[in-house]
Coordinates of C-alpha atoms and ligand atoms in Angstrom, one line a residue:
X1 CA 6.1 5.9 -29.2
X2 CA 7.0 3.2 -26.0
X3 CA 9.8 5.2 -24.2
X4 CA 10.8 3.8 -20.6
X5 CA 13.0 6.3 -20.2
X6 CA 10.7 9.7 -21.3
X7 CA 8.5 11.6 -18.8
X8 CA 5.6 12.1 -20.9
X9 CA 2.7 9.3 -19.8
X10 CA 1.9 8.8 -23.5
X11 CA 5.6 7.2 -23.8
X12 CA 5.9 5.1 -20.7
X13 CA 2.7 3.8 -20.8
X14 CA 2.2 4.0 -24.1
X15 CA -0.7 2.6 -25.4
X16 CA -0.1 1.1 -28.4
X17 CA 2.8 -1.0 -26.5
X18 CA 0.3 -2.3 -24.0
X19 CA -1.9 -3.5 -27.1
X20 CA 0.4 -5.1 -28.8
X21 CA 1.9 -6.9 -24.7
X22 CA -2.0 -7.9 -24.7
X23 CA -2.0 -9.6 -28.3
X24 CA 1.6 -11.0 -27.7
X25 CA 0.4 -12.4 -24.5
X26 CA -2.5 -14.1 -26.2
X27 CA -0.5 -15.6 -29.1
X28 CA 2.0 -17.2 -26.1
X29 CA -0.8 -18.1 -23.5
X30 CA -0.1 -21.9 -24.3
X31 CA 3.4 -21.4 -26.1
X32 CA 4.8 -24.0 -23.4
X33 CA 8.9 -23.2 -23.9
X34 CA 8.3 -19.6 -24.0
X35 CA 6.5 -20.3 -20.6
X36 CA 9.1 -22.1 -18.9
X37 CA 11.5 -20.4 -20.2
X38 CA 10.2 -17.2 -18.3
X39 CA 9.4 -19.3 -15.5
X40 CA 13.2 -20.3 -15.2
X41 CA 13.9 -16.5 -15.1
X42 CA 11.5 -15.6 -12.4
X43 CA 12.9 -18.3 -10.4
X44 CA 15.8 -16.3 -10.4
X45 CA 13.6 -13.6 -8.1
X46 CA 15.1 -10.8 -10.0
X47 CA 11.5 -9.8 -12.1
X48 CA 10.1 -10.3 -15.5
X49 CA 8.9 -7.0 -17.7
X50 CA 5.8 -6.6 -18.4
X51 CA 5.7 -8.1 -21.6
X52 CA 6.9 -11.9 -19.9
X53 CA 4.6 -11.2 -16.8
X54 CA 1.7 -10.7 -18.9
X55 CA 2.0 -14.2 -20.7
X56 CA 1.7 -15.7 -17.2
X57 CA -1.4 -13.8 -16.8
X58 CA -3.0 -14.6 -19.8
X59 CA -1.7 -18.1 -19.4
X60 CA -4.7 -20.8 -18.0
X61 CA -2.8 -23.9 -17.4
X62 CA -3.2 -25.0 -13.6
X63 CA 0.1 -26.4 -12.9
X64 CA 1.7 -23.3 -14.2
X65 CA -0.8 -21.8 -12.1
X66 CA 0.4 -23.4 -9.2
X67 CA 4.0 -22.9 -9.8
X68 CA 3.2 -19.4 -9.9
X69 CA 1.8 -19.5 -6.8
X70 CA 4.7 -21.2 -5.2
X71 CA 7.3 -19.0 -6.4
X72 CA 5.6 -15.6 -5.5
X73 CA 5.6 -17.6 -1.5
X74 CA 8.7 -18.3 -2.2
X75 CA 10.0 -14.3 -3.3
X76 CA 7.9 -13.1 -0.1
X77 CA 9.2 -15.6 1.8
X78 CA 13.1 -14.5 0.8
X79 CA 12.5 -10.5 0.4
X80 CA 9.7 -9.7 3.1
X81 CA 10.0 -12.8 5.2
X82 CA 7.0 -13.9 7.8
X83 CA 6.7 -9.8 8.5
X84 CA 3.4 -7.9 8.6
X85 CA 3.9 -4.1 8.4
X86 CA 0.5 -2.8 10.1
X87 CA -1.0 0.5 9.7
X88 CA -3.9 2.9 9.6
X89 CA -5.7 5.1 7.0
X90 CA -6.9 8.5 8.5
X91 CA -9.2 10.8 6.5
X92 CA -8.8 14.2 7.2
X93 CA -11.6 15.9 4.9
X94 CA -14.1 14.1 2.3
X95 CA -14.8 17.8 0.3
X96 CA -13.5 17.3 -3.2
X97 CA -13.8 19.3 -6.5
X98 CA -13.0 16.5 -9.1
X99 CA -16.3 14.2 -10.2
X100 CA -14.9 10.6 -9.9
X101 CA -17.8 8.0 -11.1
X102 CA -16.4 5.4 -8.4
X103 CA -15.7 7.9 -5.7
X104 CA -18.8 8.8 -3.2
X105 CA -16.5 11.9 -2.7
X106 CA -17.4 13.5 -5.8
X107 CA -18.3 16.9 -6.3
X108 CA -22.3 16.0 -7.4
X109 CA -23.1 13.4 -4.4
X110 CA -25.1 15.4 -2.2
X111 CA -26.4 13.2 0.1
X112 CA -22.8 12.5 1.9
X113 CA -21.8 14.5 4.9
X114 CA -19.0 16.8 4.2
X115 CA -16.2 16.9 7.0
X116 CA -13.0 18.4 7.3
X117 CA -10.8 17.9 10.5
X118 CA -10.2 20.5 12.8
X119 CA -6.4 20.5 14.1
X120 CA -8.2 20.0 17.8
X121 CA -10.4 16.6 16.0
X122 CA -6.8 15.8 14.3
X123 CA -5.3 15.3 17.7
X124 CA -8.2 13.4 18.6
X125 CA -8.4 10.7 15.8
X126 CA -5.0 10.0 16.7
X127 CA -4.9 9.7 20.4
X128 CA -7.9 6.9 19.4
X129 CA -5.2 5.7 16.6
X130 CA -2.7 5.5 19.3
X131 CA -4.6 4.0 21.7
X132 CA -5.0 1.1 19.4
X133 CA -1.7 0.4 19.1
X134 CA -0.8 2.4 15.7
X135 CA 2.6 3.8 14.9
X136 CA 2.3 4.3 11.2
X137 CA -0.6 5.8 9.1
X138 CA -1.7 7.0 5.8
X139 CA -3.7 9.8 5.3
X140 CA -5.9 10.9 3.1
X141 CA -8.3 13.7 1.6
X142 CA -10.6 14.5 -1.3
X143 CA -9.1 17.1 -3.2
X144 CA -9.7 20.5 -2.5
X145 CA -7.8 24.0 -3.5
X146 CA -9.8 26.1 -0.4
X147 CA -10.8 23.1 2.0
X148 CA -7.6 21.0 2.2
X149 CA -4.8 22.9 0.3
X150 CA -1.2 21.7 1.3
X151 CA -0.4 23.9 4.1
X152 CA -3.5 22.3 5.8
X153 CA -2.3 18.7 4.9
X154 CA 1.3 20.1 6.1
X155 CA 0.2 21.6 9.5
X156 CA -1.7 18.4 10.1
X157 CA 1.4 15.9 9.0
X158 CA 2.9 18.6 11.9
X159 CA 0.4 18.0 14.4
X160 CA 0.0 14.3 13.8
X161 CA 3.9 13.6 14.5
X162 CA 3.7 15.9 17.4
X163 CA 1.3 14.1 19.6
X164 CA 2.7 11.5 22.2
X165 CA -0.2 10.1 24.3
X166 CA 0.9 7.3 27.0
X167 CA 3.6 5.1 24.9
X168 CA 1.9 6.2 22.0
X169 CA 3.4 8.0 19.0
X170 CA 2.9 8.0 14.9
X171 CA 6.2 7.5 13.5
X172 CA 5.5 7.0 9.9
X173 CA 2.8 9.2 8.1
X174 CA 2.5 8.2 4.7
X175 CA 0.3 10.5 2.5
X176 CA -2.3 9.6 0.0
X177 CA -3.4 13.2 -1.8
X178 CA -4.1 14.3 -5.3
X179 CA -1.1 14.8 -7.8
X180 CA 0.4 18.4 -7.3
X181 CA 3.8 20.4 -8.1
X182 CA 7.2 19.7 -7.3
X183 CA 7.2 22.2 -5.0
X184 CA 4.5 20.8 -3.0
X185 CA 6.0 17.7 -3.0
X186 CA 9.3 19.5 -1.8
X187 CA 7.1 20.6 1.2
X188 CA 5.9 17.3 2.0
X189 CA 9.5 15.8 2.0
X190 CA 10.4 19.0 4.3
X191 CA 7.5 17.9 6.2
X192 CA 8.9 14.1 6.9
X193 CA 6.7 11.9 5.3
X194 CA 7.4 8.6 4.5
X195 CA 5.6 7.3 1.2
X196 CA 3.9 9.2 -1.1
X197 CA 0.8 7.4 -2.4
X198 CA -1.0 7.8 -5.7
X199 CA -3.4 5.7 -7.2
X200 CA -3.6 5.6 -10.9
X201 CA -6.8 4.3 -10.6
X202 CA -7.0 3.0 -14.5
X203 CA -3.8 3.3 -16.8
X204 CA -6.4 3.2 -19.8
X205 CA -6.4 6.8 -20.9
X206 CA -9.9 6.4 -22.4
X207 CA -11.4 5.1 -19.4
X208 CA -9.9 7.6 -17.4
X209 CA -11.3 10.0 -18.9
X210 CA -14.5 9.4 -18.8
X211 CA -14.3 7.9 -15.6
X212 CA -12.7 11.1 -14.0
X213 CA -15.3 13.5 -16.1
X214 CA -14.6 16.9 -14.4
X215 CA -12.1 18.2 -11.6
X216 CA -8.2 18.9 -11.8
X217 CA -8.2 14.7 -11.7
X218 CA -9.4 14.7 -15.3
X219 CA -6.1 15.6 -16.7
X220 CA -4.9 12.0 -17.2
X221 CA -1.0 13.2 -17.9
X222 CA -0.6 15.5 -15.0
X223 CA -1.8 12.3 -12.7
X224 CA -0.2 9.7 -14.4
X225 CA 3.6 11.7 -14.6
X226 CA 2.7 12.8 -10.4
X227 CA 5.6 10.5 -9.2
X228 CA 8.3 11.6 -11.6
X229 CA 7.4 14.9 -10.1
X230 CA 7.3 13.5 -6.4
X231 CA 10.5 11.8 -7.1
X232 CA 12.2 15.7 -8.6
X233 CA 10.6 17.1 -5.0
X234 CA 12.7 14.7 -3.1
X235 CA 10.4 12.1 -2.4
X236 CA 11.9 8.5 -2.9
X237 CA 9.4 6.6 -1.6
X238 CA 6.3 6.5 -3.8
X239 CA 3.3 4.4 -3.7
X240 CA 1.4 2.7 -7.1
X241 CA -2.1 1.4 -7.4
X242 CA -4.2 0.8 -9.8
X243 CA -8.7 0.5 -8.5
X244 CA -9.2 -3.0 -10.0
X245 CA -12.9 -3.8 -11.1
X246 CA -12.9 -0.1 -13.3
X247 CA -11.2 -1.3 -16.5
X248 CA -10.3 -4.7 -18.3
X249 CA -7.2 -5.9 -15.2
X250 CA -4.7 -7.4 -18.0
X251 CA -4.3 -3.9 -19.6
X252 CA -3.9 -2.4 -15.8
X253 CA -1.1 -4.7 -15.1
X254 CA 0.6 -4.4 -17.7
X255 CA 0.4 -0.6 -16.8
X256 CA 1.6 -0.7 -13.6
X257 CA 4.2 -2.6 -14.3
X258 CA 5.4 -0.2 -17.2
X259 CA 5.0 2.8 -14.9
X260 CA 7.4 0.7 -12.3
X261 CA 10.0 -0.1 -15.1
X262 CA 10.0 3.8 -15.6
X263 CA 10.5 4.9 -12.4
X264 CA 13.6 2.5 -11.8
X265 CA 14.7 3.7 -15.8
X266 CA 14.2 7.3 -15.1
X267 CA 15.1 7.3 -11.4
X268 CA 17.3 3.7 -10.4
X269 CA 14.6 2.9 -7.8
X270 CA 11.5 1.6 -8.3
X271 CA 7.8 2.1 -6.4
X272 CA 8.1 1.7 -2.9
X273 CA 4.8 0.2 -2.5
X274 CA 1.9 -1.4 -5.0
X275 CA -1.3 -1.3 -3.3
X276 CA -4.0 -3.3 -4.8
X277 CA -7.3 -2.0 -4.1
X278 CA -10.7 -3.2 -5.9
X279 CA -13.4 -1.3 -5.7
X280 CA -16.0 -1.4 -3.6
X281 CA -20.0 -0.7 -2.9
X282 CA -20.0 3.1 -1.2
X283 CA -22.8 5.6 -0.9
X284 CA -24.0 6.2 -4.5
X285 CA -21.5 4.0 -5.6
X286 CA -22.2 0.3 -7.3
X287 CA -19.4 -1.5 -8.0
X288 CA -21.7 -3.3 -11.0
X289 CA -21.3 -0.2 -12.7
X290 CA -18.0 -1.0 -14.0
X291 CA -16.6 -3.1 -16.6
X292 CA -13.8 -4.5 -14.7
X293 CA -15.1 -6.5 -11.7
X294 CA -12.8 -9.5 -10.9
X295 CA -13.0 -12.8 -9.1
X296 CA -10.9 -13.3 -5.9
X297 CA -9.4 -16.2 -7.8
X298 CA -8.4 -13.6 -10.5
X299 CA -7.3 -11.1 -7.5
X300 CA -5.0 -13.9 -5.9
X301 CA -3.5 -14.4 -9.6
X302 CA -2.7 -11.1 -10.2
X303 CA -1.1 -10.5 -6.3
X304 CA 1.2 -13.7 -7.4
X305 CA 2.2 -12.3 -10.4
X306 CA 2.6 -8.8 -9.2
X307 CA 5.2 -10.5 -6.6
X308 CA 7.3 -12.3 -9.0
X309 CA 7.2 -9.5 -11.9
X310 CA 8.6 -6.9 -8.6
X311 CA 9.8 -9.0 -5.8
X312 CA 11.4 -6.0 -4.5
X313 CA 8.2 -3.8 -4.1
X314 CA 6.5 -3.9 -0.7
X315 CA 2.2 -4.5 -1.8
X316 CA -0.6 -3.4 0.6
X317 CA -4.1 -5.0 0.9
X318 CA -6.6 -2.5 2.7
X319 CA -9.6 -3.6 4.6
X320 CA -11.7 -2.7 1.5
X321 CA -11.1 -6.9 1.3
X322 CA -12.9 -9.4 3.7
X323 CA -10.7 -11.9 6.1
X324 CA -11.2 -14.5 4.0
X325 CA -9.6 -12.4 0.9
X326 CA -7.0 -11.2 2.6
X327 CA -5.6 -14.8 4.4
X328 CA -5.6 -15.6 0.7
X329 CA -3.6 -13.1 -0.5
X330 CA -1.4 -12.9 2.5
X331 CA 1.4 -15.8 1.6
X332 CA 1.6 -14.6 -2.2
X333 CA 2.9 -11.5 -1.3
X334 CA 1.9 -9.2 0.5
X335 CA 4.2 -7.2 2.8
X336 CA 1.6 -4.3 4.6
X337 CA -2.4 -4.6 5.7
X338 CA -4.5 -2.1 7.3
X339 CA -6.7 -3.1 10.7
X340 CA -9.1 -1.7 12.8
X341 CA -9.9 0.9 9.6
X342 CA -12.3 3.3 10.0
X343 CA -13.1 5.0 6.3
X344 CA -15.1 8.4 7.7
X345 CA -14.2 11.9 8.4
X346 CA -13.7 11.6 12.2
X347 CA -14.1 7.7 13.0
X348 CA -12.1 6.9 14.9
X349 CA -12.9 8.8 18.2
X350 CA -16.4 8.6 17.5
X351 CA -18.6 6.0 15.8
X352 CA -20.9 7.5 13.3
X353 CA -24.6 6.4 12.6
X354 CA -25.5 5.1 9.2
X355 CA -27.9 8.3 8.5
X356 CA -24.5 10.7 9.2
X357 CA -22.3 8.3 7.0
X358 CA -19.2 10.8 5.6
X359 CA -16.9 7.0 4.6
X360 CA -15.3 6.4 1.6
X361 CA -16.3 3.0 0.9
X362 CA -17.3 0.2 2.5
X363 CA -14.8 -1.8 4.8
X364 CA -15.3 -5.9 4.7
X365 CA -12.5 -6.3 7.6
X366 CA -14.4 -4.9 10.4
X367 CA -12.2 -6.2 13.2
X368 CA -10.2 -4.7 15.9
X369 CA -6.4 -4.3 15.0
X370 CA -5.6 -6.3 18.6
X371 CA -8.5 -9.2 16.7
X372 CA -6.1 -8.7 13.4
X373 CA -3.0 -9.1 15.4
X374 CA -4.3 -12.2 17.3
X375 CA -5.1 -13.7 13.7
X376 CA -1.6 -12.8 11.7
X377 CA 0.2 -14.4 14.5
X378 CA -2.1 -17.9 14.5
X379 CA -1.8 -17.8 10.5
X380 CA 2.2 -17.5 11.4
X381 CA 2.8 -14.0 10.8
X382 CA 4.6 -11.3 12.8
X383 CA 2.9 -8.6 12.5
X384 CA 5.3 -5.5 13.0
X385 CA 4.8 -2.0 13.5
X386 CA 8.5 -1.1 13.0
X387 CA 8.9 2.3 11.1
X388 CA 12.6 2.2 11.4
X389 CA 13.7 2.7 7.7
X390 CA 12.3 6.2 7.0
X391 CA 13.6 7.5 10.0
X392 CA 17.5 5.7 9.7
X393 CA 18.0 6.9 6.3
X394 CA 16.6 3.9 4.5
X395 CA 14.3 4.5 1.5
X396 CA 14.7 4.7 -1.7
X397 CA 17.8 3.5 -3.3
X398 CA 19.4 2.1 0.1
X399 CA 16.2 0.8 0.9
X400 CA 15.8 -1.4 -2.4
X401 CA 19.5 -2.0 -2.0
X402 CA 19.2 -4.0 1.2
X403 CA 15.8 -5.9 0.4
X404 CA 17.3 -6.6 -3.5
X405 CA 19.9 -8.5 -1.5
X406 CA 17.9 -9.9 0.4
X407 CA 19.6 -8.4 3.7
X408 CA 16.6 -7.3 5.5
X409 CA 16.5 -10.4 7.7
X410 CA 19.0 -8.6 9.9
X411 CA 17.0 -5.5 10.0
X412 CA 13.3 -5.9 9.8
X413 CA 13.0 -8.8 11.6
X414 CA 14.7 -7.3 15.0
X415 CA 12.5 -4.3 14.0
X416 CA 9.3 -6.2 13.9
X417 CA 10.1 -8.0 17.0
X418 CA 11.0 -5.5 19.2
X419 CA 7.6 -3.1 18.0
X420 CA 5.7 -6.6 18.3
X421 CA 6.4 -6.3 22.2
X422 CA 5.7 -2.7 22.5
X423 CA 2.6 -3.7 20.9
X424 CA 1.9 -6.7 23.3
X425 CA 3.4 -4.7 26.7
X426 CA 1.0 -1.3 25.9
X427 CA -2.0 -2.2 24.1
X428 CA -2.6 -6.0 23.6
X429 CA -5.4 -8.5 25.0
X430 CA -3.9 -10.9 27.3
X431 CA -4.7 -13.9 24.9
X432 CA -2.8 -11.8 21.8
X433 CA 0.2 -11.2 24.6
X434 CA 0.4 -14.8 25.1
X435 CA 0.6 -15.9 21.7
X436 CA 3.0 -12.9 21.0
X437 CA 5.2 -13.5 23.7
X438 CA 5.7 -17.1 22.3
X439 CA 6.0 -16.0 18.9
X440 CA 9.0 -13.7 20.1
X441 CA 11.1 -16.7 21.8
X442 CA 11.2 -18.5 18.6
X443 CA 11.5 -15.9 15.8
X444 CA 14.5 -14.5 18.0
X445 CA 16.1 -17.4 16.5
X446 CA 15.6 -16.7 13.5
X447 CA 18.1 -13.8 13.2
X448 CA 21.1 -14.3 11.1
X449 CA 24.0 -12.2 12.6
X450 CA 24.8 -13.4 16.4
X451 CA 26.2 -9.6 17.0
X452 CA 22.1 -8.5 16.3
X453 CA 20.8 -11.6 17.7
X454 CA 22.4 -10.6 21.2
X455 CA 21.4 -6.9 21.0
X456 CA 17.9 -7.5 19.9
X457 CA 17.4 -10.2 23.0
X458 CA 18.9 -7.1 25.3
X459 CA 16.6 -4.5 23.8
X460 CA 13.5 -7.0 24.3
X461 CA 14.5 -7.5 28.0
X462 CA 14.2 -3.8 28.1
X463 CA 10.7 -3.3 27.0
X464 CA 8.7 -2.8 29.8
X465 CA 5.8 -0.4 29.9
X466 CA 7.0 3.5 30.3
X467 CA 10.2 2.6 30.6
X468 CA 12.1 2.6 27.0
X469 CA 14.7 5.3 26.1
X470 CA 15.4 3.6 22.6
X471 CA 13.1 4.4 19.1
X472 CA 12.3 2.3 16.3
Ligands
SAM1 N1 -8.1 12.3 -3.4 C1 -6.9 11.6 -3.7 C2 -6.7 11.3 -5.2 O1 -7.5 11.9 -5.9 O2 -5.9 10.6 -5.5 C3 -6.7 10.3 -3.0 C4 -7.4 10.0 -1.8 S1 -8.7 8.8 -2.1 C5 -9.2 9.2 -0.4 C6 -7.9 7.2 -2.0 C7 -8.3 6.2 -3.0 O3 -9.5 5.6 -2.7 C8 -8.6 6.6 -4.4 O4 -7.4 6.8 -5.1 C9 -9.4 5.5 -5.0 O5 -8.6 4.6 -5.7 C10 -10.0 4.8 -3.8 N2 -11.4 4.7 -3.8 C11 -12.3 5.7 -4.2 N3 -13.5 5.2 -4.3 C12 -13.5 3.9 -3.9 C13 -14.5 2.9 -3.8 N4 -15.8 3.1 -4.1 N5 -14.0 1.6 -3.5 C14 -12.7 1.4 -3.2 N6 -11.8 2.4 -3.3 C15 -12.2 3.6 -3.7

């Protein structure tokens, strides 16, 4: 039976309850008063359920389309302003045990090089990382009890934070691993991460079983209730996700929607991050495969709607999307993008040749992170590589406190601004500094508080190459 508030995945995303949101939705799709009635309450940029959100998905009128569209600006506009968090993935090992049909990881695919990361290659990746610019990353690994158990994903979370090439330094590692214990999430909040990301992949227990045929992955309940145990461990930043193009995307968001509404029920703090992934060609992988392939107009509704259902919720698009996908995207919501992503075992300090190919899946957004930093700031975004929360004590609870109130204009816009010059004074083109530097004269003004104002202006003045005794 639907229970928000149970820790068993067969009550919080119960199935039955996401079959009967599905058939609501379609009996309301063109129910006009019940439309604008939940329009007036997303206005509000407090949320919907899952129940209203999904009549607005089902729903195919344009002009409520539009609205839609307009409002989830407007929420990303208020909550996340014209910010672009930036960051990194970094695969540490591609061995896995579990046989997931989308996944060119999986135990049976032969013809993929295997690579794990020595601490020595670790250090490498990263001074490339650093060298780019990065300051925050996510990593990840195929799942793995002998290759990459947890006190290899710890010791390497160890060395990662330790290295400090030139300016350079990773402030924020967030980590993308298979479900595990509460104690091992315990270790990973000893071990300072920052979120802890997990994606569902498909909320349909049905399809997930056959999609996830063998390996530890195939126990649909002990992945699915992975974040109330994170969240026991400690950790109060979590990630969601579901791989859209695997299973029919209305049942999906409804899912992901019910599994936030239980961790704010269960835990008074919702996911920290929604990432919305779709999957893509990879070797021995074809997307066609799957039932659940969507349009990018269908992708672009579902960001919107994901925005006004939790404005609160930080979303990430990846480079698994093209330019063109992602400038779409960008202004309906989303708060965190990936550039200059390399999806191999050892990419980033050294290119690999199609024969030795060892990626995950294919990128679309091949550019350089200075090329995707040059472009946020034409489209009018500040891209930022502040880290700050994690590190002052505000995730979780506090976190959601300040951006539910909308505060975060006094503290993640100084943030971005003053990273956005470190950025520009250590690693940018000269064409990305000019635009940067100009982009940093007006935002400044932007600031609410005059007291932060002023000390933002002096910490700016102070950023000069080498010379900064202050940390973000
Ligand atoms: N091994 C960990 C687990 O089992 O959750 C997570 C790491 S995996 C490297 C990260 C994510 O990549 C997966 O959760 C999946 O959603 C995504 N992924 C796998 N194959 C993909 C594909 N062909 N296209 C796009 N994304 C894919």
């Amino acid at each position: 039976m639907y229970d928000v508030t149970s820790k068993k995945a067969e009550d919080f995303i119960n199935h039955e309850e996401i079959l009967e949101t599905l058939a609501y939705a379609d009996a309301h799709k063109n129910d006009m008063p019940l439309i604008e009635e939940i329009l007036a309450k997303a206005a509000e940029k407090k949320g919907l359920d899952h129940r209203e959100a999904s009549v607005l998905l089902a729903c195919e009128d344009k002009e409520i389309l539009d609205k839609c569209f307009r409002l989830a600006e407007e929420i990303k506009q208020d909550y996340y302003g014209n910010r672009i968090v930036l960051f990194a993935p970094l695969y540490l090992s591609n061995y896995c045990i579990n046989g997931c049909l989308y996944c060119p990881y999986h135990g049976k695919n032969k013809h993929i090089r295997r690579v794990k990361l020595t601490q020595e290659q670790i250090k490498e990746e990263v001074i490339a990382l650093q060298d780019m610019g990065h300051k925050r990353l996510a990593i990840e690994s195929g799942e793995h009890p002998e290759m990459s158990p947890i006190e290899y994903i710890l010791e390497s979370v160890n060395t990662i934070y330790g290295i400090h090439h030139k300016n350079g330094a990773i402030r924020r590692i967030n980590v993308n691993i298979a479900a595990t214990t509460v104690e091992n999430y315990k270790k990973l909040k000893d071990a300072e991460i920052g979120t802890y990301i997990l994606f569902q992949e498909t909320y349909n227990k049905e399809s997930y079983l056959k999609l996830h045929p063998t390996g530890p992955k195939h126990d649909y309940d002990y992945h699915t209730e992975a974040m109330d145990r994170a969240m026991e461990g400690g950790i109060d930043d979590v990630g969601l996700g579901v791989l859209y193009g695997l299973e029919l995307y209305r049942y999906e968001f409804a899912g992901v929607l019910m599994h936030a509404e239980h961790l704010e029920a269960v835990h008074g703090v919702g996911p920290h991050t929604i990432s919305m992934p779709r999957v893509k060609p990879a070797e021995d992988i074809d997307p066609d495969e799957f039932d659940g392939g969507i349009s990018d107009e269908t992708f672009a509704k579902l960001c919107a709607l994901i925005r006004i259902a939790v404005p609160y919720t930080g979303m990430i698009i990846s480079t698994r999307e093209s330019e063109k996908v992602r400038e779409m995207v960008l202004p309906l919501g989303i708060s965190q993008i990936s550039g200059g992503s390399r999806t191999s075992v050892g990419g980033y300090a050294k290119e690999e040749s199609p024969e030795e190919n060892s990626s995950q899946f294919d990128v679309s957004d091949r550019r350089t992170l200075d090329e995707v930093v040059n472009w946020l700031m034409r489209l009018g975004y500040i891209p930022s590589f502040c880290t700050a929360c994690y590190r002052a004590g505000r995730t979780g609870d506090r976190f959601m406190e300040l951006c539910k109130n909308m505060q975060i204009l006094n503290c993640c816009h100084p943030n971005a601004l003053l990273t956005l010059k470190e950025y520009l004074e250590d690693y940018a083109s000269e064409d990305t500094r000019r635009i940067g530097m100009e982009m940093i004269q007006k935002e400044i003004g932007v600031i609410p508080n005059e007291k932060i104002r002023q000390k933002t202006s002096d910490y700016l003045n102070d950023i000069v190459a080498g010379g900064r005794d202050f940390r973000f």
